[in-house]
N, CA, C and O atoms as a printed pandas DataFrame, in Angstrom:
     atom_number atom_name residue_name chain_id  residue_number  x_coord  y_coord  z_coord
0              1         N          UNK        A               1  -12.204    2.908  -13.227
1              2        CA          UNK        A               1  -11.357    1.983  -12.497
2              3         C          UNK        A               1  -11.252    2.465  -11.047
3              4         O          UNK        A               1  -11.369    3.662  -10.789
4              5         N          UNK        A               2  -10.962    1.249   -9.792
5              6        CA          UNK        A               2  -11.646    1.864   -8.509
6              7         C          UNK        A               2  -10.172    2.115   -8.352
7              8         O          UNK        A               2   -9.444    1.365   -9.003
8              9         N          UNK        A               3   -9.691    2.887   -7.728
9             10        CA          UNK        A               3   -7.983    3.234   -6.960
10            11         C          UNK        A               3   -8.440    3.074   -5.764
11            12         O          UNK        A               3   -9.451    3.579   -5.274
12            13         N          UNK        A               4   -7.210    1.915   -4.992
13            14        CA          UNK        A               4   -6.694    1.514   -3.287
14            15         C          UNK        A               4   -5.560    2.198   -3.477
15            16         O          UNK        A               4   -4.709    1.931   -4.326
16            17         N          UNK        A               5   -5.521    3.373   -2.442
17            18        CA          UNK        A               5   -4.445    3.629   -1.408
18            19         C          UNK        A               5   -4.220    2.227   -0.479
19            20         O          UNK        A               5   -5.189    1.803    0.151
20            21         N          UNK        A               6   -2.979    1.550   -0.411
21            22        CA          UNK        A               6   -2.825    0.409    0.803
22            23         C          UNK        A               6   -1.319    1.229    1.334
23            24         O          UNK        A               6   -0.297    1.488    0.698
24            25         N          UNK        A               7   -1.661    1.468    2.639
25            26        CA          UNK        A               7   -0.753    1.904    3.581
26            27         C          UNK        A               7   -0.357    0.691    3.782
27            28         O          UNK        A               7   -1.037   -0.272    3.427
28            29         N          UNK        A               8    0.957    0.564    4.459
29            30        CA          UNK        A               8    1.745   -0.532    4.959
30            31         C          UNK        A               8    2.107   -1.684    3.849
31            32         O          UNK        A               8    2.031   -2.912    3.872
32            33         N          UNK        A               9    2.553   -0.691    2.826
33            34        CA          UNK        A               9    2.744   -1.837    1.321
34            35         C          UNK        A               9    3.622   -3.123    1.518
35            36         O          UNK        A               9    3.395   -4.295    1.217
36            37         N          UNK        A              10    5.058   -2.325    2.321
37            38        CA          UNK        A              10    5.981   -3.328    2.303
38            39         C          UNK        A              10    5.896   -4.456    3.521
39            40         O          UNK        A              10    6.758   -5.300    3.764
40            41         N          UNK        A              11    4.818   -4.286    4.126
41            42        CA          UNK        A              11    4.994   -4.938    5.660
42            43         C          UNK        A              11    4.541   -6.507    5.254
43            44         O          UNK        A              11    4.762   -6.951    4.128
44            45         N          UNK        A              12    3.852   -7.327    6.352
45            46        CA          UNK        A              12    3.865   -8.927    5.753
46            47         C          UNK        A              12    2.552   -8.695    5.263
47            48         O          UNK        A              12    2.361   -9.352    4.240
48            49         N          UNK        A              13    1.327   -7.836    5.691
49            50        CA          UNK        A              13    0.099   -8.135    5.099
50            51         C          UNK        A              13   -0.081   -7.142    3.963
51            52         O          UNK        A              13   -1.064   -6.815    3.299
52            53         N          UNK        A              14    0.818   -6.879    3.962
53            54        CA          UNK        A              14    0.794   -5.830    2.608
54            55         C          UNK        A              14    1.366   -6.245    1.679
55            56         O          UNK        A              14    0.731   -6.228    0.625
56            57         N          UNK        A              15    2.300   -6.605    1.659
57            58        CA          UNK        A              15    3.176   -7.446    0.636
58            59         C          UNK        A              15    2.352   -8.960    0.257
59            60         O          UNK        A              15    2.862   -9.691   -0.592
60            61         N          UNK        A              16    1.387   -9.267    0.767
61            62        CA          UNK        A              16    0.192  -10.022    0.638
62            63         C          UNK        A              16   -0.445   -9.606   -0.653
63            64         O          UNK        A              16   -0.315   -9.880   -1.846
64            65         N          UNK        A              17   -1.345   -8.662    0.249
65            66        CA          UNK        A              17   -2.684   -7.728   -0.606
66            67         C          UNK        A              17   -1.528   -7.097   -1.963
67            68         O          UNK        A              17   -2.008   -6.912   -3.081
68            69         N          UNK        A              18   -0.714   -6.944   -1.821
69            70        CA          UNK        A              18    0.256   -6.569   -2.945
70            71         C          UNK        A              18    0.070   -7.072   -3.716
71            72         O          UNK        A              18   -0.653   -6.644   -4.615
72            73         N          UNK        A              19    0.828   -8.616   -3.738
73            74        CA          UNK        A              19    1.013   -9.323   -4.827
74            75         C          UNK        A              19   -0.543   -9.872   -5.057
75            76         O          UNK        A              19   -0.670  -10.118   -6.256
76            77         N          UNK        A              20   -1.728  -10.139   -4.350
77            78        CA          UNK        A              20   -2.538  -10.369   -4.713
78            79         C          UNK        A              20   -3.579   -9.256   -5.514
79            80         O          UNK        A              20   -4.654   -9.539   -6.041
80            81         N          UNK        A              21   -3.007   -8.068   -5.451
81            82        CA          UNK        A              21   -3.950   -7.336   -6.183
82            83         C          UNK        A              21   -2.902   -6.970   -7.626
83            84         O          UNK        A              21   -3.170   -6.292   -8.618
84            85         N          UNK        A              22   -1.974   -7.520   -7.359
85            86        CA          UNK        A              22   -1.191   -7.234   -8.601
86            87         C          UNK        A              22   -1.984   -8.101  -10.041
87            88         O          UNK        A              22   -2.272   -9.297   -9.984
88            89         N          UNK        A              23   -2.280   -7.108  -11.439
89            90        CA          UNK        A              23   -3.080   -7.695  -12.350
90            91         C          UNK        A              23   -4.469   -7.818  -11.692
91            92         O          UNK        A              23   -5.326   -8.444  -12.316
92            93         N          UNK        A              24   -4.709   -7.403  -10.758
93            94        CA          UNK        A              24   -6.448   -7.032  -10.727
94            95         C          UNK        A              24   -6.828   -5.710  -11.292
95            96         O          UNK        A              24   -6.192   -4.661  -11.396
96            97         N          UNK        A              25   -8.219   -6.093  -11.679
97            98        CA          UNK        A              25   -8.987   -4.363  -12.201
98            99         C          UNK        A              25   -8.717   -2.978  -11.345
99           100         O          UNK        A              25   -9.226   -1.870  -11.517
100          101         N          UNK        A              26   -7.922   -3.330  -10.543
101          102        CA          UNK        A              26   -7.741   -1.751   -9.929
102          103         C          UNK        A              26   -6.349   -1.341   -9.901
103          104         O          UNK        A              26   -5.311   -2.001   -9.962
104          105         N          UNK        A              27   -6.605    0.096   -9.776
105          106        CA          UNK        A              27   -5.290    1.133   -9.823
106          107         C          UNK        A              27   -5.043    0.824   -8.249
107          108         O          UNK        A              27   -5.913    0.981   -7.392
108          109         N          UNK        A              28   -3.542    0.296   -7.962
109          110        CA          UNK        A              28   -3.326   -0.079   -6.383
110          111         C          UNK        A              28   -2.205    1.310   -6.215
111          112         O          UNK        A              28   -1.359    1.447   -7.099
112          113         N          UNK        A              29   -2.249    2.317   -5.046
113          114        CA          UNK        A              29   -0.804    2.938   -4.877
114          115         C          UNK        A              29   -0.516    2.745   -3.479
115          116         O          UNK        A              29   -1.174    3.093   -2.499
116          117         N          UNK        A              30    0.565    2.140   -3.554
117          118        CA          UNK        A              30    1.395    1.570   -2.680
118          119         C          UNK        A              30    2.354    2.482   -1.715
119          120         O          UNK        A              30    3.512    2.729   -2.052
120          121         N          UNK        A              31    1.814    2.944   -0.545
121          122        CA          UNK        A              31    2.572    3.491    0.578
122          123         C          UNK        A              31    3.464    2.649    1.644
123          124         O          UNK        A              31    2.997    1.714    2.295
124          125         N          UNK        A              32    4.555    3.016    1.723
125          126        CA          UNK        A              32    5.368    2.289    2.634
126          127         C          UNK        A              32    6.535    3.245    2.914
127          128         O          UNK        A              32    7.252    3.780    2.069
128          129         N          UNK        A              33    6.619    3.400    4.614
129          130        CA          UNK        A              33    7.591    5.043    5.080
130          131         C          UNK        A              33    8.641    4.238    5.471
131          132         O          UNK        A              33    9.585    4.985    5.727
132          133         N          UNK        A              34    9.048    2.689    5.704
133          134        CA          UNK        A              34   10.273    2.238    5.931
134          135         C          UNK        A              34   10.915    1.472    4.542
135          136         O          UNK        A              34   10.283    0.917    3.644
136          137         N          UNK        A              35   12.133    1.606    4.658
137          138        CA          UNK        A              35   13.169    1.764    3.399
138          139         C          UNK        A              35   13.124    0.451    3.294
139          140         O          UNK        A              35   13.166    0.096    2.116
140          141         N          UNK        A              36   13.029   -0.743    4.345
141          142        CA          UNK        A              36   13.488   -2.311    4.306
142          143         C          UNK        A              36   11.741   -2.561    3.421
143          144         O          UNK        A              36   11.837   -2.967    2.263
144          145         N          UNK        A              37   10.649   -2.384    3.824
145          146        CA          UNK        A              37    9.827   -2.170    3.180
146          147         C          UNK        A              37    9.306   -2.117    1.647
147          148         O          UNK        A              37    8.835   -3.114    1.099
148          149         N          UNK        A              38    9.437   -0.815    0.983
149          150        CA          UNK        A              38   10.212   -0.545    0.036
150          151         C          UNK        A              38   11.152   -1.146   -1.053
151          152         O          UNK        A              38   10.945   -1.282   -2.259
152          153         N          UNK        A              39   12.234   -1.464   -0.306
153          154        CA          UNK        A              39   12.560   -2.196   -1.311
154          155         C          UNK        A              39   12.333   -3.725   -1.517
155          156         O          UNK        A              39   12.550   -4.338   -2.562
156          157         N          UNK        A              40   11.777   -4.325   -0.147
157          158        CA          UNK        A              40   10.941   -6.125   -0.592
158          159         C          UNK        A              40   10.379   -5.682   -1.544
159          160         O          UNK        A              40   10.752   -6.201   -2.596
160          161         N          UNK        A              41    9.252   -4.558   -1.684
161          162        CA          UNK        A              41    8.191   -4.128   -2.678
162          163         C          UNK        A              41    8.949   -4.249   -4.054
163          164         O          UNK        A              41    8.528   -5.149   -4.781
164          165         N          UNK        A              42    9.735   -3.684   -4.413
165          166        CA          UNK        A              42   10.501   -3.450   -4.815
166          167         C          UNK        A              42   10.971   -4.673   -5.971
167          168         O          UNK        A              42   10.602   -5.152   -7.043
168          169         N          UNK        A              43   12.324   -4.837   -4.682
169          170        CA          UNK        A              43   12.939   -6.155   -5.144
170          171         C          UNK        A              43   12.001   -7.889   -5.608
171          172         O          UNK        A              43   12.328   -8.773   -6.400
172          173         N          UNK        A              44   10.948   -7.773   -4.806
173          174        CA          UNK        A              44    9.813   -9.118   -5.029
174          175         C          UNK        A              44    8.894   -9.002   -5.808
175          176         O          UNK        A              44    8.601   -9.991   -6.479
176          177         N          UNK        A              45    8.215   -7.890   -5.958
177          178        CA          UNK        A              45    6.919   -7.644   -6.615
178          179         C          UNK        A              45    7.490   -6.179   -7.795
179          180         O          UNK        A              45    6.479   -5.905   -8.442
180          181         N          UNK        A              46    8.542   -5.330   -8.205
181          182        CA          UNK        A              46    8.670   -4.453   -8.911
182          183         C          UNK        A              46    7.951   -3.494   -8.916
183          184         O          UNK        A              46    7.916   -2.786   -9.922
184          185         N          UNK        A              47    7.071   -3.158   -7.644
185          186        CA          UNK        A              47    6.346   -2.437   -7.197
186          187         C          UNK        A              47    7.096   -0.609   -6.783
187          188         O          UNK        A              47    8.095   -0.640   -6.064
188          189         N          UNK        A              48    6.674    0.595   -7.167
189          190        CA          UNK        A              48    7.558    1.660   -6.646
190          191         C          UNK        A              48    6.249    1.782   -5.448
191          192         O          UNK        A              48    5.033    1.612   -5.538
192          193         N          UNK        A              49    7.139    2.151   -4.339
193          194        CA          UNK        A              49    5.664    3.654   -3.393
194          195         C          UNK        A              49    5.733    4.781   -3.563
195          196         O          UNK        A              49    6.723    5.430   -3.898
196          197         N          UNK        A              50    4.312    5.263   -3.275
197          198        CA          UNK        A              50    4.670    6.617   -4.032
198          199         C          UNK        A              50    3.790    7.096   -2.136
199          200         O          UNK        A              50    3.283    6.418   -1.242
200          201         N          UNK        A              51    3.995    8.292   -2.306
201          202        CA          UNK        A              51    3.843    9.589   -0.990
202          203         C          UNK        A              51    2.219    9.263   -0.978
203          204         O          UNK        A              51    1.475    8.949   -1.907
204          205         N          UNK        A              52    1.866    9.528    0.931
205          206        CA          UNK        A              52    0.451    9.357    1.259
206          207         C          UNK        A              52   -0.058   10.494    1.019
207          208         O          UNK        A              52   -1.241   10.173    0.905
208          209         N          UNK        A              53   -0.011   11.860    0.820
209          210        CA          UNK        A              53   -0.696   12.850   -0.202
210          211         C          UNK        A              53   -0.982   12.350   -1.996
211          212         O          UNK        A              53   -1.961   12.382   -2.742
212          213         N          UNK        A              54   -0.005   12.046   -2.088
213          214        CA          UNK        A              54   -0.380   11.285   -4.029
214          215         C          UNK        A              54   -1.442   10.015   -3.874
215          216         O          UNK        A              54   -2.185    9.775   -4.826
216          217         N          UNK        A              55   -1.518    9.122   -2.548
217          218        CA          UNK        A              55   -1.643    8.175   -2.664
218          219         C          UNK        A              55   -3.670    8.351   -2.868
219          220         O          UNK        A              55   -4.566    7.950   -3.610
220          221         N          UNK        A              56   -3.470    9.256   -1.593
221          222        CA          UNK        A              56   -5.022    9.205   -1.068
222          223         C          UNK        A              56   -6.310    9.733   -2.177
223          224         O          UNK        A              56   -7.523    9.525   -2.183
224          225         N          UNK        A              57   -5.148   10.712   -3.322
225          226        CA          UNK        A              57   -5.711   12.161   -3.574
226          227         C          UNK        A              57   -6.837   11.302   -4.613
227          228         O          UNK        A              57   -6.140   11.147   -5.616
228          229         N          UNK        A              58   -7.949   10.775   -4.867
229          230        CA          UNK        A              58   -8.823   10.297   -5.619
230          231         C          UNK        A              58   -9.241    8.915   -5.668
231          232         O          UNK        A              58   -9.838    8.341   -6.578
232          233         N          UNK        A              59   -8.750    8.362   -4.306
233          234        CA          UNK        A              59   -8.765    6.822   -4.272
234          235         C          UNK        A              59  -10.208    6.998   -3.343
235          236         O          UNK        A              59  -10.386    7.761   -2.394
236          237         N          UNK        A              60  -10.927    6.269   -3.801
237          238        CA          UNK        A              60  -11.732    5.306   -3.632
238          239         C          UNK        A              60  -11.931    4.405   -2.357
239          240         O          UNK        A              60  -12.867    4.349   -1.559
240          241         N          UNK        A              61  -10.744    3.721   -2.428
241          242        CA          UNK        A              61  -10.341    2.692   -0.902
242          243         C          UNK        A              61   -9.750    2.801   -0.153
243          244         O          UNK        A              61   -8.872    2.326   -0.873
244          245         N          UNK        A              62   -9.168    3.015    0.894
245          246        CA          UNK        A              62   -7.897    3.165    1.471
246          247         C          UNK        A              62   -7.876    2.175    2.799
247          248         O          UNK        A              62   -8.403    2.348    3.898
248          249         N          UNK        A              63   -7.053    1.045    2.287
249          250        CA          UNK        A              63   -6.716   -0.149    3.103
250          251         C          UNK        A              63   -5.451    0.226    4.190
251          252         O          UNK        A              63   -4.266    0.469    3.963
252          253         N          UNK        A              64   -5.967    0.188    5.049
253          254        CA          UNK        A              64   -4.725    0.092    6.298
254          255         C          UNK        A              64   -4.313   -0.816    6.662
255          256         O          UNK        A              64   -5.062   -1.489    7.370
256          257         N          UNK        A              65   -2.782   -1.391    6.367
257          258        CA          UNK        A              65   -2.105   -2.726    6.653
258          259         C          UNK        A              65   -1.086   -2.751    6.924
259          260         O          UNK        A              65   -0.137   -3.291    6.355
260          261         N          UNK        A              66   -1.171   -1.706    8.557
261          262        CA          UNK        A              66   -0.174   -1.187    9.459
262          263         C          UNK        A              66   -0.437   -1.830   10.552
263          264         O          UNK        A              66   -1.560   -2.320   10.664
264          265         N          UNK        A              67    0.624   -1.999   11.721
265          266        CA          UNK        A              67    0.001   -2.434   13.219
266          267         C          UNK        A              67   -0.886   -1.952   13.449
267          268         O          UNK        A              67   -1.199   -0.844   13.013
268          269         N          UNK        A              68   -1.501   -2.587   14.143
269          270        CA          UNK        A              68   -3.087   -2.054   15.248
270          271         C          UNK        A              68   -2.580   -0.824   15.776
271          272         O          UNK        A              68   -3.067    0.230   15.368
272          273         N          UNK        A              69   -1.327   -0.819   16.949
273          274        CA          UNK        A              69   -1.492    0.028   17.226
274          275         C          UNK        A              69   -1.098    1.661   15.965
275          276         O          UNK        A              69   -1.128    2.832   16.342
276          277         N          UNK        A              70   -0.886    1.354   15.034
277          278        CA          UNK        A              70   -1.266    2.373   14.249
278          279         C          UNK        A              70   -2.105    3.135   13.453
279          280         O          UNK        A              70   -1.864    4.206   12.896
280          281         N          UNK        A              71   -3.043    2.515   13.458
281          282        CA          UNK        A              71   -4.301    2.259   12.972
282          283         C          UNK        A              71   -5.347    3.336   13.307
283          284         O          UNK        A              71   -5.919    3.938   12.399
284          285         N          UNK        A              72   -5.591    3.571   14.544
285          286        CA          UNK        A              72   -6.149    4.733   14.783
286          287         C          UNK        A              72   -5.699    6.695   14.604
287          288         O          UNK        A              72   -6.359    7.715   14.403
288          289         N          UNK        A              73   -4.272    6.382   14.814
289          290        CA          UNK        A              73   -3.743    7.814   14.580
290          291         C          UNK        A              73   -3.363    7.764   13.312
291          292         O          UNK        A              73   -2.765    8.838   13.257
292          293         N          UNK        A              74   -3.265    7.277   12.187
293          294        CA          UNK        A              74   -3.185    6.859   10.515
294          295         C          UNK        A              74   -4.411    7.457   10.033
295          296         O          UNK        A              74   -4.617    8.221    9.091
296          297         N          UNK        A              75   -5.303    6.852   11.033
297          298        CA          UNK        A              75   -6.614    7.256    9.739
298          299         C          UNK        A              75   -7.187    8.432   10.576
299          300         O          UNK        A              75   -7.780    9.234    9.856
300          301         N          UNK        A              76   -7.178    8.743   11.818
301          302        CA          UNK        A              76   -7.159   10.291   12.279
302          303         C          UNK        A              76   -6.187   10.942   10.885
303          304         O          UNK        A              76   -6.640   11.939   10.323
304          305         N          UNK        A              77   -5.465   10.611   10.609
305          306        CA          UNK        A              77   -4.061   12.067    9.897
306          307         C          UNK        A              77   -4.736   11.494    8.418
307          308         O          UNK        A              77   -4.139   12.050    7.495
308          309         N          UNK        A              78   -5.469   10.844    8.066
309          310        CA          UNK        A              78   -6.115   10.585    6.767
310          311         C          UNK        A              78   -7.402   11.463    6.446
311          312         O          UNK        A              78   -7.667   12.228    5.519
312          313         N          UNK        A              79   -7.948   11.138    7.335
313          314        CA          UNK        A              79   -9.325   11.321    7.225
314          315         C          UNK        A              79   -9.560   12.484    6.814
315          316         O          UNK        A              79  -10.082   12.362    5.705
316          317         N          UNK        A              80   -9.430   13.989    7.199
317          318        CA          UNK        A              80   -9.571   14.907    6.495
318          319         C          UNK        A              80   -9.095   14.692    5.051
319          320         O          UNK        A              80  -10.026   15.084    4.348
320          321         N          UNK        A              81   -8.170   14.290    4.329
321          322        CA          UNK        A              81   -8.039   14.280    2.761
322          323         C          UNK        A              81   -8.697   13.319    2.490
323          324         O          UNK        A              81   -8.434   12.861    1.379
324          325         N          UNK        A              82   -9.684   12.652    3.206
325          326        CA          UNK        A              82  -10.871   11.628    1.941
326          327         C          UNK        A              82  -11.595   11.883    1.567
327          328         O          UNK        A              82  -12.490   12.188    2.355
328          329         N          UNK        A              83  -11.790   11.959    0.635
329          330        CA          UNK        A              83  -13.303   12.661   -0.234
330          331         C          UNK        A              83  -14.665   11.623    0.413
331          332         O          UNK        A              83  -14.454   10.426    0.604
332          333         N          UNK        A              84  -15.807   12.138    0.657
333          334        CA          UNK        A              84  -17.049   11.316    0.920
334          335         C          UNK        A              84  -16.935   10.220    0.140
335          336         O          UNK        A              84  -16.326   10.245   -0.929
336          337         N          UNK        A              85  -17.656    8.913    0.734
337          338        CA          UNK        A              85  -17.541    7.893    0.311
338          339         C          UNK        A              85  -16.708    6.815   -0.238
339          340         O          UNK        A              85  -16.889    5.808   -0.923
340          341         N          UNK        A              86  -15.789    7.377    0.290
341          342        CA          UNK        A              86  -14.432    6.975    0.594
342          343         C          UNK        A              86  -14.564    5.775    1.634
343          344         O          UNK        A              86  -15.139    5.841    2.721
344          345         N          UNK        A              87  -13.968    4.748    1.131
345          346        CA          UNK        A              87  -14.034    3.080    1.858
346          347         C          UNK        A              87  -12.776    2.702    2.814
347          348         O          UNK        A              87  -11.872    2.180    2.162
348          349         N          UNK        A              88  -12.541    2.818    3.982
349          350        CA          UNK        A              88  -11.748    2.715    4.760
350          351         C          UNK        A              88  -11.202    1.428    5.619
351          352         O          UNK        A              88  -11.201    1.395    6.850
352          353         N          UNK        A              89  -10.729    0.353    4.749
353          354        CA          UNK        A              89  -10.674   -0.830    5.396
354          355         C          UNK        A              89   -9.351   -1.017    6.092
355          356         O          UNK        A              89   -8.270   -0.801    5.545
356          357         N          UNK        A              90   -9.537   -1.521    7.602
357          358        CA          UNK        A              90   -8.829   -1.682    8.465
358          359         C          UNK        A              90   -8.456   -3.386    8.850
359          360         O          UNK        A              90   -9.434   -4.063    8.534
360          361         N          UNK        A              91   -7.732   -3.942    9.226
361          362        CA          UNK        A              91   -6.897   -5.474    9.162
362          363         C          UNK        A              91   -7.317   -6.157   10.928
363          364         O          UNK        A              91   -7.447   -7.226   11.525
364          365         N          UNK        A              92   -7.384   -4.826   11.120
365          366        CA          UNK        A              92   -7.483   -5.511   12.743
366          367         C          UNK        A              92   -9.075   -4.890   13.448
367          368         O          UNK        A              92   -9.290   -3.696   13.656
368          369         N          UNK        A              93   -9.913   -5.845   13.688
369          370        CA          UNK        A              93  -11.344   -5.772   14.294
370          371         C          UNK        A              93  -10.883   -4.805   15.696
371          372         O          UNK        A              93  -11.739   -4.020   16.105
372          373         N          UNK        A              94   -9.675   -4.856   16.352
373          374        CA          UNK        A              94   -9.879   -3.834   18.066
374          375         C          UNK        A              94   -9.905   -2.729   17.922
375          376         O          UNK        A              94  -10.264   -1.936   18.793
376          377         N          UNK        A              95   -9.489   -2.401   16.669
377          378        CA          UNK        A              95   -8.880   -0.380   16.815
378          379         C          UNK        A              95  -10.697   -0.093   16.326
379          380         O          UNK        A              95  -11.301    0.191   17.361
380          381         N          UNK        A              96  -11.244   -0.092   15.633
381          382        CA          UNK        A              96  -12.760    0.170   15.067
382          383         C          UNK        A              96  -13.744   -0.272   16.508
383          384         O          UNK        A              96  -14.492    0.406   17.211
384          385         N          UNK        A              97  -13.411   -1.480   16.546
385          386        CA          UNK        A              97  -14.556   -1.950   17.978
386          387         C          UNK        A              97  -13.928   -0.369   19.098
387          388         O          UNK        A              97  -14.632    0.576   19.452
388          389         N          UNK        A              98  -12.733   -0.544   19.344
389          390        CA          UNK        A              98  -12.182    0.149   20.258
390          391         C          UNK        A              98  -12.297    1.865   20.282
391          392         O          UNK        A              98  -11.670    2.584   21.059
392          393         N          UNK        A              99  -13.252    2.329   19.241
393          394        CA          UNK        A              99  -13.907    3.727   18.908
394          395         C          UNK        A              99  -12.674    4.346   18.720
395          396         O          UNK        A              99  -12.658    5.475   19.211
396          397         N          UNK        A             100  -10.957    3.785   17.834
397          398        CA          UNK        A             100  -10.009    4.562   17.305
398          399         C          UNK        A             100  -10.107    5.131   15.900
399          400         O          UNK        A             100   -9.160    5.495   15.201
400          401         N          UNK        A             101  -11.241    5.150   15.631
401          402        CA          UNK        A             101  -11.233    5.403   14.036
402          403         C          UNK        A             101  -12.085    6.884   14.064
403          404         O          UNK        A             101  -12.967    7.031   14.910
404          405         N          UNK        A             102  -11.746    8.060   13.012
405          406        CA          UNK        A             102  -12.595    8.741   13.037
406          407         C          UNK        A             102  -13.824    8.811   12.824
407          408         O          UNK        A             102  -14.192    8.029   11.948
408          409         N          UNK        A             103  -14.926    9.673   13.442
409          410        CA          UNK        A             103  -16.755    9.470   13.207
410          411         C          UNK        A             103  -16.326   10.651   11.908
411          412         O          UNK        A             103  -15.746   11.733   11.815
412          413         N          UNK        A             104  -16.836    9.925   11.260
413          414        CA          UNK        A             104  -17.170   10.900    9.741
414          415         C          UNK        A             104  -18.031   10.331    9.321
415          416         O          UNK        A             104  -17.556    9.462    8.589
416          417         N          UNK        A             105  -19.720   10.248    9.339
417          418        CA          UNK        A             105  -20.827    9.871    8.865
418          419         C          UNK        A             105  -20.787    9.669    6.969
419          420         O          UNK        A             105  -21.724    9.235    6.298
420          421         N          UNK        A             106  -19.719   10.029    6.550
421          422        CA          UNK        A             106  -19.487    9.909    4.965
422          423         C          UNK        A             106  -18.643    8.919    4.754
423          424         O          UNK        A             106  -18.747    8.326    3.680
424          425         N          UNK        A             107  -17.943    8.633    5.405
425          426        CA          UNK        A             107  -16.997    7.699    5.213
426          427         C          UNK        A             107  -17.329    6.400    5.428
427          428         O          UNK        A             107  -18.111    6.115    6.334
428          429         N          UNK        A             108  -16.806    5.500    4.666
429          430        CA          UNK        A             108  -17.678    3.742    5.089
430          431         C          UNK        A             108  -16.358    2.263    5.617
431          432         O          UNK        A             108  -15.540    1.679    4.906
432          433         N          UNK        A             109  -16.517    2.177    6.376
433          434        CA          UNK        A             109  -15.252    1.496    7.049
434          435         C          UNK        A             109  -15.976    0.164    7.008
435          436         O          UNK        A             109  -17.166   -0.108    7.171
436          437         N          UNK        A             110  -14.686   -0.753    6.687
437          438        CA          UNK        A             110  -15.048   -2.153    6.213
438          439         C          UNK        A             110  -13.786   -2.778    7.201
439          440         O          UNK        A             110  -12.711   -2.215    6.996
440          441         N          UNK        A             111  -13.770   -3.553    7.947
441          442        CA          UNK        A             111  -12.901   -4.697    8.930
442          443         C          UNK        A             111  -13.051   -5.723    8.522
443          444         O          UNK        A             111  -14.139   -6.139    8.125
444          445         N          UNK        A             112  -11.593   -6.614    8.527
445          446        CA          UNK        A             112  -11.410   -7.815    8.043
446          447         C          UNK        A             112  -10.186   -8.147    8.478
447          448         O          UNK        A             112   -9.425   -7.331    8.999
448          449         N          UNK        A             113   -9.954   -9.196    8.320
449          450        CA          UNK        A             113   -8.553   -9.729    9.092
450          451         C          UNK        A             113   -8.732  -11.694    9.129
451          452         O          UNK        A             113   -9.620  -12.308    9.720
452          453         N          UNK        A             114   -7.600  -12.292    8.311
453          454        CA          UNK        A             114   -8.103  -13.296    8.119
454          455         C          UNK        A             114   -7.778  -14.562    9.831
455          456         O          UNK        A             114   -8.197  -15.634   10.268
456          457         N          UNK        A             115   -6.965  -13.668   10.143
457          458        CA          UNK        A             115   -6.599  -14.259   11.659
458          459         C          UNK        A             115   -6.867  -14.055   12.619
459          460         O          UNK        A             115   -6.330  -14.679   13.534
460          461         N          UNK        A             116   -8.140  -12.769   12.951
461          462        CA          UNK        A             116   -8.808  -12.807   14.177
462          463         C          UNK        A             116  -10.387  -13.751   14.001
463          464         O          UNK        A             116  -11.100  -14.039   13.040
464          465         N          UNK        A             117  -10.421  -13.919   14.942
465          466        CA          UNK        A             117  -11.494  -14.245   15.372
466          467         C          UNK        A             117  -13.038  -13.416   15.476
467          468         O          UNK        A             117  -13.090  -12.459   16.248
468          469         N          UNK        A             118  -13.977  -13.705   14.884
469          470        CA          UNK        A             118  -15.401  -12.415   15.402
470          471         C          UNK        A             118  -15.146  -12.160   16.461
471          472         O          UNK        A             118  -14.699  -13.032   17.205
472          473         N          UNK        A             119  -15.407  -10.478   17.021
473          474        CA          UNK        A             119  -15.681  -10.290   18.091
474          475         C          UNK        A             119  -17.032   -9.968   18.153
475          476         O          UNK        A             119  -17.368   -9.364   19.171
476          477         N          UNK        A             120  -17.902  -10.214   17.327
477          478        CA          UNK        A             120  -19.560   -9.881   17.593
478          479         C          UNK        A             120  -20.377  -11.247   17.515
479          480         O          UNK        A             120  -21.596  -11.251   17.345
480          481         N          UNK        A             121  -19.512  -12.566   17.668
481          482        CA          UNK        A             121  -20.493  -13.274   17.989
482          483         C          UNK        A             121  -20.693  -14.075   19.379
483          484         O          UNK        A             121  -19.848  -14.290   20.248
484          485         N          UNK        A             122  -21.816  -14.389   19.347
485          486        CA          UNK        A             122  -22.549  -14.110   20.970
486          487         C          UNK        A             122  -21.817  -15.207   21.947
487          488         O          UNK        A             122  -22.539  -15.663   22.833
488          489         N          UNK        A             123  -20.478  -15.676   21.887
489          490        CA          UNK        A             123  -19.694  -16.872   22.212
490          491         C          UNK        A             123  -18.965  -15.832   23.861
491          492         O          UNK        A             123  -18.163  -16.369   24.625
């Protein structure tokens, strides 16, 4: 079974990917460091969070669905505890275009975001 770490559980795009991965084939652990957070998780979905050391320690994915501007210093303070081949998907296309993500040639980073726009096409 694949395990997602999703940072930013309780926020609006997390509480998204939440309830939508809730009853899918994967082990989801749910990080969220603000308390209002937390308990939406909580109170809406019966979801607990558990600590970004427990979260990361054998996962597979680790979805970031924090502000942009957090995005780059998150997965800097991640990146050493990911094991190779470790899948690093980020919500916002600027922080990755914008060279904020760590170079770790093992690691495989996937961008998506259903409300930006491409920035790689030739427009």
């Amino acid at each position: 079974m694949t395990t997602i770490a999703l940072f930013g559980a309780g926020g609006k795009m997390g509480v998204r990917l939440s309830k939508n991965l809730q009853g899918s084939p994967y082990r989801v652990r749910h990080v969220e460091p603000g308390a209002a957070g937390r308990k939406r998780l909580q109170d809406e979905l019966g979801i607990a969070c558990v600590d970004a050391d427990s979260a990361v320690d054998g996962a597979e994915v680790v979805i970031l669905a924090v502000p942009d501007t957090l995005i780059g210093k998150l997965a800097h303070d991640l990146s050493p505890r990911l094991k190779a081949g470790t899948m690093v998907m980020t919500l916002d296309a600027a922080a990755p275009f914008a060279g904020h993500l760590p170079a770790r040639d093992d690691l495989v980073y996937f961008v998506a975001h259903p409300c930006h726009p491409t920035i790689f096409s030739p427009e």
